[in-house]
DNA sequence: CGCAGTCAAGAGCAGTGCTCTCGCTTTTGA
DNA sequence: TCAAAAGCGAGAGCACTGCTCTTGACTGCG
């Protein structure tokens, strides 16, 4: 491992600086990131940015990757910090962490989970980080099944759905009965919906106690899953 | 009632034509609607559009209103066409109708439920049409309670959430026990989340039988609500 | 030391939303 | 009936965008 050259180091620093300014612009001005504005903030001319990012989409992709990782870190850390035997506590902790992160970084959340930008297609690097939050939730269920605290739902899934979900179980590597996997996915879907509704301002005008509402709705899904 | 003048009629027709072309552009090119491109398609110059819509946002608002109404029509019609005593059938019919409409009009769905455009704030005219789909779902629950087919959940909501949801019940006019109201909202949240995940291409790469998956997940929420 | 690679700057292209002015046509009201 | 008013489309222009290409300066390696 050779030490990186000076030039490589200042280049890496420059990339970080561009991303930092871009993230700041994202937070203040919203999702329509202007490359020229970022360049202006850095005292550069817009074409200089292209030395570091081949296009605006590549800058966005870098920001998306970092955002996925930040969200994944938050959710995993919250889950890990909870009492590992308290499945319901872990479920709530993970959900709350996701919501807290989203409320603190609304523009980045919108970048991750909002409507896809027309011309933009997320590269494959993003799928693994994107799966960290749902995988964390499914991990709670996995632990529950493994320790006997969580039982599979009474009925199994009907075909052909059972086969699909069984394949999904194989791909994700989280050993779960298909019917339970489906309920876990419903929980993840609910979490996403709750956060999106709150962030995009749909119903919560009339709900002053948003924390309590969120906790209760997440708790409903814990009931559906059967978390003790 | 006087007959509208010729000029007023061609003006109304022009407005409709602009909206139609804009809707077509939305469907093909995605959410970043270009006023100039719409004008080009109409053989006009871009400034002429401003005779009919004061700004691009106003055009978008008009499209949003129509989209909300189209979705509301679809959901309400599906609910009305079902056997009114079959609560579960109505639930599934309404959910399927929303999904079918969304899959047929992805760009318009993204306009309604995607990330909000930074500078854009939805005017008040949009809130009533926007509430039609969730109100339809809640109406199914209301009918269930009214006819004794649907019972309230065992426990009530804890304060202060109970008061919030009770206020929401009052505002919407759908007489429901707060705890049941919360579950109905969870169902609506799940429906939105399911459609968004499928449309924005998150998990369903691995689920070939999407219809069956959707039906099952919607059915899970019917279970949670307690629909017979 | 010299040269290849890296860098920022500037000009420029095609596109955007939007404003304003200029003629032309239709509608309106005395 | 006829002039004033209002509506309309075209065009020019402004400030902005992402992006490309060229130019000249600088740096660090062989």
XYZ file of C-alpha atoms (C1' of nucleotides) in Angstrom:
516
model
C 0.000 0.000 0.000
C 1.704 3.077 -1.251
C 0.858 6.479 0.105
C -1.406 8.383 -2.272
C 0.288 11.203 -4.051
C -0.330 14.772 -3.057
C -2.346 15.349 -6.170
C -4.533 12.337 -5.458
C -5.134 13.626 -1.946
C -6.160 17.113 -2.939
C -8.318 15.564 -5.616
C -10.089 13.391 -3.042
C -10.511 16.439 -0.840
C -11.979 18.365 -3.735
C -14.478 15.606 -4.423
C -15.541 15.626 -0.795
C -15.858 19.403 -0.833
C -18.038 19.340 -3.927
C -20.262 16.719 -2.376
C -20.532 18.696 0.846
C -21.572 21.867 -0.945
C -23.969 19.930 -3.143
C -25.523 18.338 -0.070
C -25.961 21.770 1.459
C -27.630 23.039 -1.698
C -29.858 19.995 -1.707
C -30.962 20.746 1.834
C -31.730 24.403 1.225
C -32.856 24.658 -2.380
C -34.479 21.294 -2.816
C -33.930 18.445 -5.187
C -33.198 20.419 -8.350
C -29.486 20.640 -7.775
C -27.726 23.253 -9.892
C -24.204 22.376 -10.860
C -23.395 25.963 -11.650
C -24.582 27.125 -8.256
C -22.403 24.526 -6.565
C -19.456 25.656 -8.644
C -20.123 29.286 -7.750
C -20.128 28.431 -4.059
C -16.744 26.833 -4.498
C -15.347 29.826 -6.368
C -15.010 27.713 -9.461
C -16.459 27.827 -12.898
C -19.014 25.171 -13.778
C -16.838 23.349 -16.251
C -14.272 22.680 -13.546
C -16.731 20.392 -11.765
C -16.565 18.055 -14.727
C -12.982 17.235 -13.799
C -14.387 15.434 -10.783
C -17.819 14.241 -11.850
C -18.500 13.295 -15.472
C -22.050 14.607 -15.249
C -24.623 16.001 -12.892
C -26.203 12.563 -12.605
C -22.933 11.132 -11.348
C -22.798 13.764 -8.636
C -26.353 12.878 -7.696
C -25.483 9.196 -7.659
C -22.627 9.876 -5.272
C -24.971 11.795 -3.003
C -27.556 9.031 -3.215
C -24.996 6.427 -2.256
C -23.895 8.440 0.762
C -27.497 9.059 1.768
C -28.349 5.366 1.577
C -25.368 4.597 3.735
C -26.215 7.303 6.245
C -29.766 6.004 6.533
C -28.529 2.418 6.735
C -26.063 3.360 9.454
C -28.771 5.106 11.466
C -31.206 2.226 11.244
C -28.640 -0.483 11.959
C -27.172 1.451 14.855
C -30.579 1.948 16.437
C -31.348 -1.735 16.081
C -27.996 -2.742 17.497
C -28.337 -0.379 20.450
C -31.615 -1.917 21.540
C -31.965 -4.943 23.776
C -31.517 -7.732 21.241
C -34.088 -9.930 22.922
C -36.761 -7.227 22.851
C -37.964 -7.724 19.299
C -40.695 -5.128 19.503
C -38.289 -2.624 20.972
C -35.886 -3.236 18.134
C -38.680 -2.836 15.588
C -39.697 0.488 17.061
C -36.115 1.662 17.402
C -35.283 0.874 13.783
C -38.456 2.516 12.517
C -37.962 5.610 14.626
C -34.368 5.911 13.461
C -35.452 5.841 9.835
C -38.084 8.492 10.483
C -35.716 10.682 12.460
C -33.114 10.539 9.732
C -35.710 11.336 7.084
C -37.059 14.324 9.004
C -33.527 15.616 9.458
C -32.643 15.115 5.782
C -35.862 15.599 3.831
C -34.260 16.452 0.507
C -31.983 13.437 0.650
C -34.884 11.212 1.618
C -36.802 12.559 -1.370
C -33.793 11.749 -3.513
C -33.860 8.161 -2.313
C -37.559 7.438 -2.106
C -39.266 10.135 -4.123
C -40.405 9.881 -7.683
C -37.567 8.797 -9.936
C -36.014 11.497 -12.092
C -37.100 10.891 -15.701
C -33.750 10.527 -17.402
C -31.999 9.052 -14.412
C -31.470 5.342 -13.830
C -29.864 4.313 -10.548
C -26.716 2.278 -11.163
C -26.264 -1.136 -9.627
C -23.993 0.150 -6.862
C -27.048 1.596 -5.195
C -29.065 -1.577 -4.728
C -26.991 -3.042 -1.904
C -26.996 0.113 0.266
C -30.662 0.594 -0.572
C -31.502 -2.750 0.949
C -29.886 -2.100 4.295
C -32.929 -0.590 6.034
C -35.398 -3.286 4.972
C -32.797 -5.959 5.657
C -32.431 -4.626 9.170
C -36.155 -5.002 9.726
C -36.161 -8.499 8.316
C -33.189 -9.317 10.522
C -35.356 -8.632 13.566
C -37.867 -11.177 12.316
C -35.098 -13.646 11.549
C -33.815 -13.386 15.094
C -37.313 -13.839 16.394
C -37.807 -17.046 14.447
C -34.352 -18.320 15.343
C -34.935 -17.854 19.072
C -38.440 -19.185 18.953
C -39.987 -15.907 20.043
C -41.712 -15.307 16.733
C -43.999 -17.870 15.146
C -44.975 -18.085 11.509
C -48.519 -17.001 10.655
C -51.136 -19.719 10.710
C -51.722 -20.039 6.994
C -49.109 -20.324 4.320
C -49.063 -18.204 1.161
C -51.030 -19.437 -1.859
C -49.171 -20.352 -5.007
C -47.746 -18.803 -7.131
C -46.999 -16.136 -4.564
C -45.400 -18.633 -2.207
C -42.780 -19.521 -4.775
C -41.992 -15.889 -5.517
C -41.554 -15.009 -1.885
C -39.567 -18.184 -1.247
C -37.185 -17.105 -4.016
C -36.939 -13.715 -2.402
C -36.104 -15.380 0.908
C -33.323 -17.297 -0.813
C -31.945 -14.202 -2.508
C -31.911 -12.091 0.617
C -30.502 -14.855 2.752
C -32.833 -14.091 5.654
C -34.358 -17.440 6.516
C -38.033 -16.732 7.063
C -41.253 -18.603 6.353
C -42.749 -16.999 3.228
C -45.906 -15.853 5.002
C -43.826 -14.096 7.632
C -41.595 -12.607 4.963
C -44.673 -11.093 3.330
C -45.703 -9.526 6.618
C -42.239 -8.149 7.129
C -42.365 -6.569 3.707
C -45.723 -5.072 4.620
C -44.055 -3.528 7.650
C -41.312 -2.020 5.528
C -43.879 -0.721 3.061
C -45.831 0.839 5.891
C -42.728 2.471 7.288
C -41.915 3.991 3.924
C -45.504 5.150 3.488
C -45.677 6.715 6.920
C -42.482 8.667 6.465
C -43.384 9.746 2.942
C -46.833 10.933 3.957
C -45.420 12.899 6.838
C -42.568 14.378 4.835
C -44.541 15.213 1.733
C -47.223 16.743 3.910
C -50.319 14.822 3.095
C -52.383 14.034 6.187
C -50.440 15.212 9.155
C -51.681 18.754 9.154
C -54.459 17.485 11.401
C -52.255 15.299 13.588
C -50.257 17.460 15.994
C -48.758 14.533 17.894
C -46.837 13.000 15.039
C -44.433 10.999 17.160
C -47.256 9.205 18.887
C -49.052 8.593 15.613
C -45.944 7.128 14.048
C -45.263 4.885 17.018
C -48.799 3.608 17.062
C -48.924 2.837 13.356
C -45.565 1.095 13.497
C -46.873 -0.816 16.466
C -49.860 -1.967 14.416
C -47.471 -3.562 11.962
C -45.577 -5.180 14.815
C -48.909 -6.673 15.860
C -49.576 -7.900 12.340
C -46.166 -9.521 12.217
C -46.711 -11.049 15.622
C -43.796 -9.456 17.462
C -44.118 -10.140 21.196
C -77.740 31.372 -18.933
C -76.332 33.021 -21.978
C -74.474 31.040 -24.595
C -70.736 31.530 -24.300
C -69.254 33.626 -27.022
C -67.323 32.062 -29.858
C -64.098 33.353 -28.436
C -64.873 31.867 -25.030
C -65.553 28.504 -26.630
C -62.378 28.358 -28.670
C -60.541 29.497 -25.565
C -61.974 26.606 -23.555
C -61.092 24.242 -26.374
C -57.572 25.616 -26.496
C -57.154 25.077 -22.755
C -58.277 21.492 -23.138
C -55.932 20.969 -26.065
C -52.989 22.328 -24.139
C -53.775 20.053 -21.222
C -54.132 17.066 -23.521
C -50.769 17.666 -25.171
C -49.166 18.339 -21.794
C -50.588 15.091 -20.448
C -49.146 13.252 -23.436
C -45.748 14.815 -22.846
C -45.988 13.865 -19.209
C -46.644 10.255 -20.133
C -43.788 9.986 -22.611
C -41.082 12.325 -21.367
C -41.656 12.113 -17.651
C -42.401 14.644 -14.994
C -40.181 17.474 -16.208
C -42.782 19.038 -18.420
C -41.408 21.503 -20.944
C -43.724 24.362 -21.777
C -41.841 25.109 -24.940
C -42.141 21.532 -26.131
C -45.879 21.601 -25.535
C -46.126 24.844 -27.465
C -44.110 23.382 -30.329
C -46.467 20.418 -30.545
C -49.351 22.823 -30.837
C -47.639 24.856 -33.551
C -47.483 27.800 -31.228
C -44.753 29.856 -29.718
C -44.102 29.388 -26.019
C -45.300 32.814 -24.988
C -48.739 32.075 -26.404
C -49.280 29.446 -23.725
C -49.192 32.215 -21.154
C -52.468 33.516 -22.527
C -54.071 30.398 -21.083
C -51.957 29.491 -18.076
C -50.208 32.178 -16.061
C -47.251 29.896 -15.385
C -45.969 26.401 -15.823
C -46.993 25.608 -12.269
C -50.587 26.523 -13.047
C -50.577 24.108 -15.952
C -49.213 21.440 -13.644
C -51.863 22.258 -11.071
C -54.575 21.797 -13.663
C -53.118 18.424 -14.612
C -52.851 17.447 -10.959
C -56.477 18.319 -10.354
C -57.611 16.242 -13.312
C -55.422 13.359 -12.238
C -56.812 13.398 -8.711
C -60.296 13.351 -10.125
C -59.513 10.523 -12.527
C -58.051 8.453 -9.717
C -60.944 9.324 -7.439
C -63.435 8.337 -10.126
C -61.707 5.017 -10.691
C -61.582 4.130 -7.010
C -65.118 5.230 -6.238
C -66.499 3.458 -9.289
C -64.785 0.219 -8.345
C -66.121 0.454 -4.830
C -69.633 1.239 -6.048
C -69.585 -1.626 -8.536
C -68.823 -4.187 -5.857
C -71.406 -5.934 -3.720
C -71.958 -3.309 -1.027
C -72.344 -5.908 1.696
C -69.046 -7.584 0.826
C -66.734 -5.265 2.712
C -63.623 -7.218 1.909
C -64.551 -7.349 -1.748
C -65.020 -3.598 -1.786
C -61.655 -3.098 -0.075
C -59.891 -5.193 -2.647
C -61.779 -3.613 -5.539
C -60.921 -0.078 -4.435
C -57.276 -0.950 -3.878
C -56.971 -2.726 -7.196
C -58.578 0.190 -8.988
C -56.067 2.603 -7.507
C -53.178 0.349 -8.505
C -54.535 -0.204 -12.003
C -54.936 3.516 -12.551
C -51.443 4.184 -11.242
C -49.872 1.565 -13.495
C -51.717 3.019 -16.470
C -50.705 6.604 -15.611
C -47.324 6.365 -13.890
C -46.210 9.924 -14.604
C -49.462 11.369 -13.313
C -49.281 9.177 -10.234
C -45.754 10.458 -9.635
C -47.095 13.970 -9.980
C -49.658 13.298 -7.266
C -47.707 11.146 -4.845
C -44.062 11.612 -5.738
C -41.653 13.956 -4.089
C -42.973 17.490 -4.073
C -41.388 19.867 -6.569
C -39.172 22.299 -4.631
C -40.730 25.605 -5.607
C -44.235 24.234 -5.992
C -46.946 24.402 -3.353
C -50.223 22.676 -4.086
C -53.123 25.136 -3.870
C -56.110 24.466 -1.656
C -58.293 23.308 -4.546
C -56.333 20.093 -4.599
C -56.986 18.921 -1.052
C -60.600 17.877 -1.596
C -59.953 15.754 -4.729
C -56.848 14.370 -3.069
C -58.917 12.984 -0.236
C -61.314 11.045 -2.408
C -59.360 7.767 -2.542
C -58.662 7.550 1.205
C -62.213 8.679 1.924
C -63.514 5.845 -0.208
C -61.535 3.370 1.842
C -62.759 4.886 5.087
C -66.290 4.771 3.725
C -66.039 1.006 3.520
C -65.137 0.905 7.204
C -67.947 3.301 8.036
C -70.463 1.051 6.296
C -69.060 -1.906 8.141
C -69.523 -0.244 11.513
C -72.958 1.045 10.583
C -74.205 -2.395 9.599
C -72.566 -4.110 12.533
C -70.301 -6.204 10.344
C -67.153 -4.491 11.509
C -66.255 -4.172 15.162
C -63.888 -1.692 16.718
C -60.514 -3.056 17.803
C -60.281 -4.261 21.371
C -58.196 -1.495 22.827
C -58.725 2.185 22.386
C -55.980 4.609 21.379
C -53.836 6.138 24.132
C -53.932 9.857 24.710
C -52.976 12.250 23.203
C -53.285 10.294 20.014
C -56.916 9.480 20.712
C -57.858 13.144 20.717
C -55.981 13.820 17.475
C -57.627 10.967 15.662
C -61.025 11.857 17.119
C -60.586 15.357 15.699
C -59.675 13.828 12.374
C -62.829 11.717 12.526
C -64.845 14.866 13.103
C -63.179 16.728 10.259
C -63.629 13.961 7.741
C -67.176 13.243 8.792
C -66.685 9.477 8.659
C -67.973 8.256 11.992
C -65.429 5.699 13.143
C -63.994 4.700 16.502
C -60.533 6.281 16.689
C -58.728 2.967 16.925
C -60.452 1.754 13.780
C -59.732 5.039 12.060
C -56.040 4.548 12.759
C -56.155 1.101 11.193
C -57.949 2.457 8.161
C -55.242 5.056 7.761
C -52.665 2.297 7.998
C -54.466 0.565 5.154
C -54.353 3.700 3.022
C -50.690 4.191 3.853
C -49.970 0.616 2.863
C -51.835 1.011 -0.400
C -49.808 4.098 -1.257
C -46.593 2.368 -0.278
C -47.341 -0.736 -2.319
C -48.145 1.219 -5.449
C -45.165 3.524 -5.028
C -42.741 0.660 -4.501
C -44.045 -1.147 -7.552
C -44.094 1.955 -9.731
C -40.758 3.341 -8.660
C -39.238 -0.099 -9.094
C -37.849 -0.962 -5.736
C -38.510 -4.564 -4.785
C -40.630 -6.051 -7.468
C -37.833 -7.099 -9.747
C -37.861 -10.350 -7.835
C -41.642 -10.746 -7.692
C -42.987 -11.848 -11.063
C -46.571 -12.298 -9.851
C -47.227 -8.723 -8.884
C -51.000 -8.940 -8.973
C -51.004 -11.748 -6.461
C -48.495 -9.983 -4.253
C -50.564 -6.820 -4.249
C -53.761 -8.684 -3.463
C -52.160 -10.540 -0.616
C -50.618 -7.468 0.969
C -53.868 -5.552 0.676
C -55.577 -8.558 2.200
C -53.201 -8.389 5.157
C -54.422 -4.884 5.870
C -58.025 -6.046 5.556
C -57.159 -8.594 8.236
C -55.626 -5.940 10.442
C -58.713 -3.791 10.084
C -60.917 -6.760 10.772
C -62.912 -6.822 7.564
C -64.977 -10.013 7.387
C 15.221 19.165 -16.949
C 11.492 18.183 -19.946
C 7.285 16.371 -20.816
C 2.881 14.137 -19.915
C -0.945 14.544 -17.195
C -3.995 17.481 -14.498
C -6.355 21.491 -13.690
C -9.332 25.917 -13.932
C -11.128 29.232 -16.943
C -13.633 30.955 -20.740
C -16.482 30.828 -24.793
C -20.140 28.777 -26.746
C -24.341 25.615 -27.811
C -28.914 24.189 -27.092
C -32.307 24.268 -24.075
C -35.496 26.232 -20.202
C -39.377 29.606 -17.843
C -40.858 33.959 -18.287
C -41.682 39.110 -19.712
C -42.581 42.630 -22.849
C -43.867 44.745 -27.069
C -46.011 44.792 -31.488
C -49.441 44.141 -34.685
C -53.882 41.806 -35.751
C -58.621 40.207 -34.768
C -62.739 39.788 -32.192
C -65.932 41.505 -28.910
C -68.252 45.155 -26.606
C -70.829 49.357 -25.710
C -72.375 53.891 -26.744
C -72.604 51.600 -36.947
C -68.189 52.444 -35.429
C -64.701 53.327 -32.361
C -62.656 51.702 -28.058
C -61.386 47.713 -25.449
C -59.962 43.308 -24.858
C -57.967 38.996 -26.422
C -54.614 36.782 -29.130
C -50.116 34.952 -31.428
C -45.483 36.019 -32.794
C -41.031 37.538 -31.830
C -37.184 39.345 -29.268
C -34.873 39.166 -25.208
C -33.315 38.070 -20.193
C -31.374 35.053 -16.937
C -30.657 30.584 -16.155
C -29.455 25.503 -16.932
C -26.171 21.119 -18.315
C -22.567 20.238 -21.088
C -18.464 20.495 -24.606
C -14.275 22.189 -26.337
C -10.202 24.838 -26.383
C -6.565 27.377 -24.182
C -3.082 28.273 -21.104
C -0.918 27.399 -16.657
C 0.768 24.299 -13.232
C 2.588 19.894 -11.057
C 5.073 15.839 -10.385
C 7.263 11.787 -12.355
C 10.854 9.651 -15.251
